[in-house]
Structure formats: structure tokens, C-alpha cells
XYZ file of C-alpha atoms in Angstrom:
262
model
C -34.907 -48.371 127.718
C -31.820 -49.773 126.264
C -30.280 -53.202 127.024
C -26.849 -53.641 127.843
C -26.278 -55.485 124.584
C -28.106 -52.693 122.367
C -26.171 -50.247 124.172
C -22.862 -52.341 123.118
C -24.160 -52.319 119.449
C -24.385 -48.619 119.874
C -21.115 -47.937 121.025
C -19.157 -50.105 118.281
C -21.122 -48.505 115.260
C -20.167 -45.290 116.788
C -16.514 -46.107 116.620
C -16.532 -47.564 113.125
C -17.691 -44.014 111.826
C -15.291 -42.274 113.995
C -12.340 -44.236 113.241
C -11.850 -43.195 109.638
C -12.476 -39.497 110.437
C -9.431 -39.481 112.504
C -7.227 -41.452 110.289
C -7.938 -39.040 107.456
C -7.076 -36.073 109.838
C -3.799 -37.675 110.638
C -2.870 -38.219 106.998
C -3.179 -34.596 106.514
C -0.880 -33.631 108.817
C 1.820 -36.291 107.716
C 1.222 -35.171 104.171
C 1.895 -31.698 105.184
C 4.994 -32.254 107.281
C 6.530 -34.165 104.803
C 7.086 -31.342 102.497
C 8.859 -28.370 104.387
C 8.906 -25.110 102.492
C 12.754 -23.934 101.749
C 13.535 -20.606 103.152
C 16.462 -18.448 103.252
C 17.858 -17.540 106.696
C 16.663 -14.261 107.897
C 19.268 -11.659 108.053
C 19.422 -8.854 110.986
C 20.280 -5.301 110.650
C 23.466 -5.913 111.779
C 24.313 -8.629 109.352
C 23.141 -6.739 106.335
C 25.183 -3.879 107.581
C 28.235 -6.243 107.645
C 27.380 -7.499 104.042
C 26.996 -4.074 102.707
C 30.190 -2.852 103.860
C 32.187 -5.728 102.969
C 30.915 -6.229 99.624
C 31.434 -2.803 99.028
C 34.966 -2.870 99.793
C 35.406 -6.130 98.035
C 33.949 -5.246 94.829
C 36.052 -1.923 95.219
C 39.162 -3.933 95.324
C 37.911 -6.247 91.895
C 37.117 -2.831 90.363
C 40.486 -1.225 90.961
C 42.227 -4.612 89.888
C 40.054 -4.741 86.332
C 41.432 -0.874 85.809
C 45.117 -1.947 86.527
C 45.228 -5.108 85.231
C 44.902 -3.741 81.660
C 42.919 -6.326 80.632
C 45.425 -9.217 81.754
C 43.351 -12.484 82.812
C 46.126 -13.673 85.168
C 46.114 -10.232 87.243
C 42.086 -9.899 86.944
C 41.598 -13.091 88.363
C 44.329 -12.669 91.104
C 42.379 -9.674 92.139
C 39.077 -11.767 92.232
C 41.035 -14.153 94.420
C 42.064 -11.280 96.633
C 38.570 -9.643 96.964
C 36.897 -13.058 97.652
C 39.812 -13.692 100.179
C 38.856 -10.326 102.118
C 35.045 -10.856 102.093
C 34.089 -14.697 102.103
C 34.118 -14.945 106.076
C 31.551 -12.015 106.009
C 30.017 -11.882 103.142
C 30.219 -15.293 100.752
C 32.624 -13.170 98.688
C 30.295 -12.320 96.064
C 31.413 -9.335 94.364
C 29.429 -9.832 91.294
C 25.172 -9.332 91.089
C 25.167 -12.464 88.681
C 26.744 -14.838 91.494
C 23.933 -13.201 94.348
C 21.227 -13.264 91.970
C 21.905 -17.188 91.506
C 21.820 -17.846 95.148
C 18.723 -15.834 95.207
C 17.163 -17.814 92.417
C 18.474 -21.004 94.631
C 16.507 -19.469 97.748
C 19.994 -19.198 99.530
C 19.158 -15.444 100.193
C 16.245 -13.387 100.013
C 15.046 -10.532 97.923
C 15.628 -8.196 100.245
C 19.407 -9.300 101.190
C 19.558 -9.500 97.454
C 18.808 -5.823 96.945
C 22.084 -4.873 99.926
C 24.346 -7.394 97.944
C 23.359 -5.340 94.218
C 23.401 -1.777 96.093
C 27.068 -2.348 97.853
C 28.648 -3.915 94.301
C 27.447 -1.157 92.432
C 28.893 1.209 94.608
C 31.834 -0.390 94.916
C 32.267 -0.574 91.167
C 32.119 2.990 91.001
C 34.007 3.694 93.860
C 36.829 0.960 92.539
C 36.709 3.190 89.495
C 37.300 6.404 91.218
C 40.099 5.419 93.252
C 41.717 3.804 90.034
C 41.540 7.250 88.552
C 43.135 8.981 91.641
C 46.062 6.342 91.766
C 46.608 5.458 88.119
C 44.850 8.433 86.196
C 43.047 5.782 84.158
C 39.528 5.683 83.073
C 38.148 2.416 81.545
C 35.113 0.511 81.262
C 33.973 -2.604 79.076
C 32.552 -1.533 75.849
C 30.749 -2.992 72.408
C 33.312 -2.484 69.495
C 30.256 -2.446 66.820
C 26.770 -2.294 67.226
C 26.188 -4.698 63.782
C 23.330 -7.212 65.038
C 25.599 -10.194 64.642
C 28.486 -8.562 66.775
C 25.808 -7.895 69.603
C 24.476 -11.183 69.377
C 28.037 -12.738 69.864
C 28.956 -10.368 72.740
C 25.323 -11.380 74.402
C 25.986 -15.176 73.873
C 29.624 -14.471 75.058
C 28.598 -12.882 78.482
C 26.007 -15.049 79.168
C 27.700 -18.627 78.095
C 30.813 -17.649 80.026
C 29.118 -16.143 83.423
C 26.993 -19.580 82.962
C 30.151 -21.238 83.436
C 31.591 -19.055 85.841
C 28.844 -19.247 87.967
C 28.418 -23.525 87.745
C 31.822 -23.648 88.906
C 30.739 -21.629 92.218
C 27.624 -23.500 92.889
C 29.914 -26.927 92.459
C 32.536 -25.540 94.894
C 30.376 -23.962 97.535
C 27.719 -26.683 98.127
C 28.760 -29.531 100.503
C 27.222 -32.067 98.227
C 29.595 -31.432 95.096
C 32.709 -29.396 97.026
C 36.035 -30.079 95.647
C 37.694 -29.276 98.532
C 37.239 -27.978 102.263
C 40.400 -25.770 102.034
C 39.633 -21.769 101.984
C 42.312 -20.998 100.126
C 42.180 -23.647 97.665
C 38.455 -23.041 97.167
C 38.908 -19.399 96.361
C 41.590 -20.434 93.969
C 39.181 -22.766 92.278
C 37.072 -19.869 91.770
C 39.414 -17.893 90.560
C 40.840 -20.182 88.081
C 36.790 -20.550 87.249
C 36.964 -17.083 86.014
C 39.999 -17.299 84.087
C 38.762 -20.021 81.926
C 35.335 -18.432 81.860
C 36.760 -15.339 80.327
C 38.147 -17.281 77.397
C 34.728 -18.215 76.224
C 33.722 -14.365 76.255
C 36.921 -12.782 74.479
C 34.410 -10.807 72.174
C 33.061 -9.042 74.366
C 36.272 -8.754 76.494
C 34.851 -11.337 79.099
C 32.885 -8.999 81.339
C 30.827 -11.521 83.330
C 30.067 -8.992 85.932
C 26.646 -6.474 85.865
C 28.494 -4.340 88.652
C 31.571 -3.755 86.603
C 29.999 -3.469 83.276
C 27.676 -0.827 84.787
C 29.377 0.528 87.486
C 32.781 1.562 85.238
C 30.801 2.372 82.377
C 28.805 4.979 85.004
C 31.974 6.489 86.163
C 33.673 6.638 82.736
C 30.428 8.374 81.099
C 30.201 11.117 84.276
C 34.029 11.790 84.466
C 34.301 12.460 80.540
C 31.125 13.663 80.273
C 29.942 11.354 77.361
C 26.594 9.330 78.010
C 27.199 7.635 74.621
C 29.474 5.005 76.802
C 26.100 3.943 78.370
C 24.623 3.033 75.064
C 25.031 -0.674 75.035
C 25.389 -0.728 79.264
C 22.458 -3.328 78.562
C 24.736 -6.195 77.248
C 26.728 -6.339 80.257
C 23.769 -6.343 82.708
C 21.418 -8.917 81.030
C 23.589 -11.623 80.049
C 25.417 -12.123 82.914
C 22.045 -12.216 85.113
C 20.124 -14.715 81.971
C 23.565 -17.147 82.189
C 23.710 -17.111 85.989
C 20.015 -17.709 86.128
C 20.402 -20.644 83.614
C 23.611 -21.553 85.529
C 21.836 -22.373 89.104
C 18.582 -24.416 87.203
C 21.595 -26.349 85.540
C 23.178 -27.329 88.790
C 19.843 -28.270 90.617
C 18.025 -29.911 87.814
C 20.880 -31.651 85.864
C 24.322 -31.568 87.517
C 23.252 -32.798 91.199
C 20.718 -35.538 90.246
C 23.251 -37.179 88.053
C 25.509 -37.442 90.485
C 23.026 -39.071 92.980
C 22.578 -41.882 90.719
């Protein structure tokens, strides 16, 4: 039979063994809580429907403006301003697959939402080209003037670099940490001005900087004129802007933002 003293020593020994185990479990829980996983907010069917409708309309308006502008940088920037003003409260005013892709890479939108944006933007670009033909009687699209390797390389670099600058300006304006103005009118003007200057960096390719415009307008022209050769170099206007947008969000999050916090 155990004496009270022996029983007390046994209890103390058991507590010493159990305490470190409890402490380790608490540490594991604390470490898990300190690293929350960033996830985009889920979208309802109604949200996705609104995004689809307004992105289609906004991108269509911009596509019409590109055809109607006859290459004027001022008019293209003005039509972008109008398209973003119309859609920003409902969709964020992307009207550009490269912009949507950058926010997907930034974990702001989900892959499913990205598909809705891209579908609406391509449909809007084709629809805008059709409306421009009905009203103006004009069919036009971005084009590559030469298939020479040096010329193609210049077009690729111009589209990628121009989109990089354009998307970087957008991230600077829309994120709270770096926003230049809280006024919506001024903020949209800032983005339209960014497009104006970014097009000057890619004048060699015509400054498309928008896969929906490059692919959508070329699709409509190829179909309407029954000339599939128009689609021969659409990949330049598709992949170069997406690459530029991807690098822009990496630069913003990994270099630009950390430097401001120092």
C-alpha cells in the first residue's frame, strides 16, 4: 500500500511527463494559426452573371472604340476610360484578359471567375467589332507587318513590356497600400493615362496590349473577309500581354511593395 508521500511523488512525476506534451500541441496550433492561407472570396451565380454581362458590354464598347479611333492614342484612352467607368462598380473594369490574369495570379479572383472574365471579354471584343462594322462599315484588327524573326521579336517584346507597364500602373492604383487617389474619376483617368503611355512603348506592334482585342478583332475580320491568314500571328497578341501581366504582378508584390514598406 502506497504512503501519502509516495503517492505525491508519483503524481508530480506524471505531471512533469504530461506538461511538455501539452506544450508541444499548443505550439503546433499557434504555428498553424499564424499562417492563414489567402483565398479569393467565393462568387455566387448572380455575381458571375453580373460580371459576364458587364464585362461583355464594357469590352464591346472598348473594341468599338479601337475600330472607331483609327489608331488615335487619345481616342483609345478615352474609350478605355468610358469602358472602365461603365463597368468598374460591377466587375472592377478589367475589359482585358491580361488584367484579369494578373489578378488571378495575385489570388484576387479564382480560376472559375477568370474563365467568366475571359469568355465575356472575347465575346465582347467580337461583338464590338460587329457593331463597329454595322455603324462605321469598317473591319480592322491588329496585325504583324512582317514575319521576319527580328520584327516578330520586337513585336513580342513591345507587347510584353507595354502590358507590363500598363498592368503595373493598375496594381499601384487599385491596391490600398499604394493607391494614388481615392477618387474614382481620377483613378480611372490614371489608368487611361497609363494605357496612353504604355502604347508608346509598343508602337512597333500597334500597342494592342489586350488579348481580347488581338484575338477577337482578328477572329471577326478573318470570318467576315473569309481570310484565315489574318489569324496567322494572333499568338503574339495573346501570349506576350499575358506574360507581361504575369511579370507585372510579380514585380509589384515582390519588389515594388516591399521597397515602400522599408
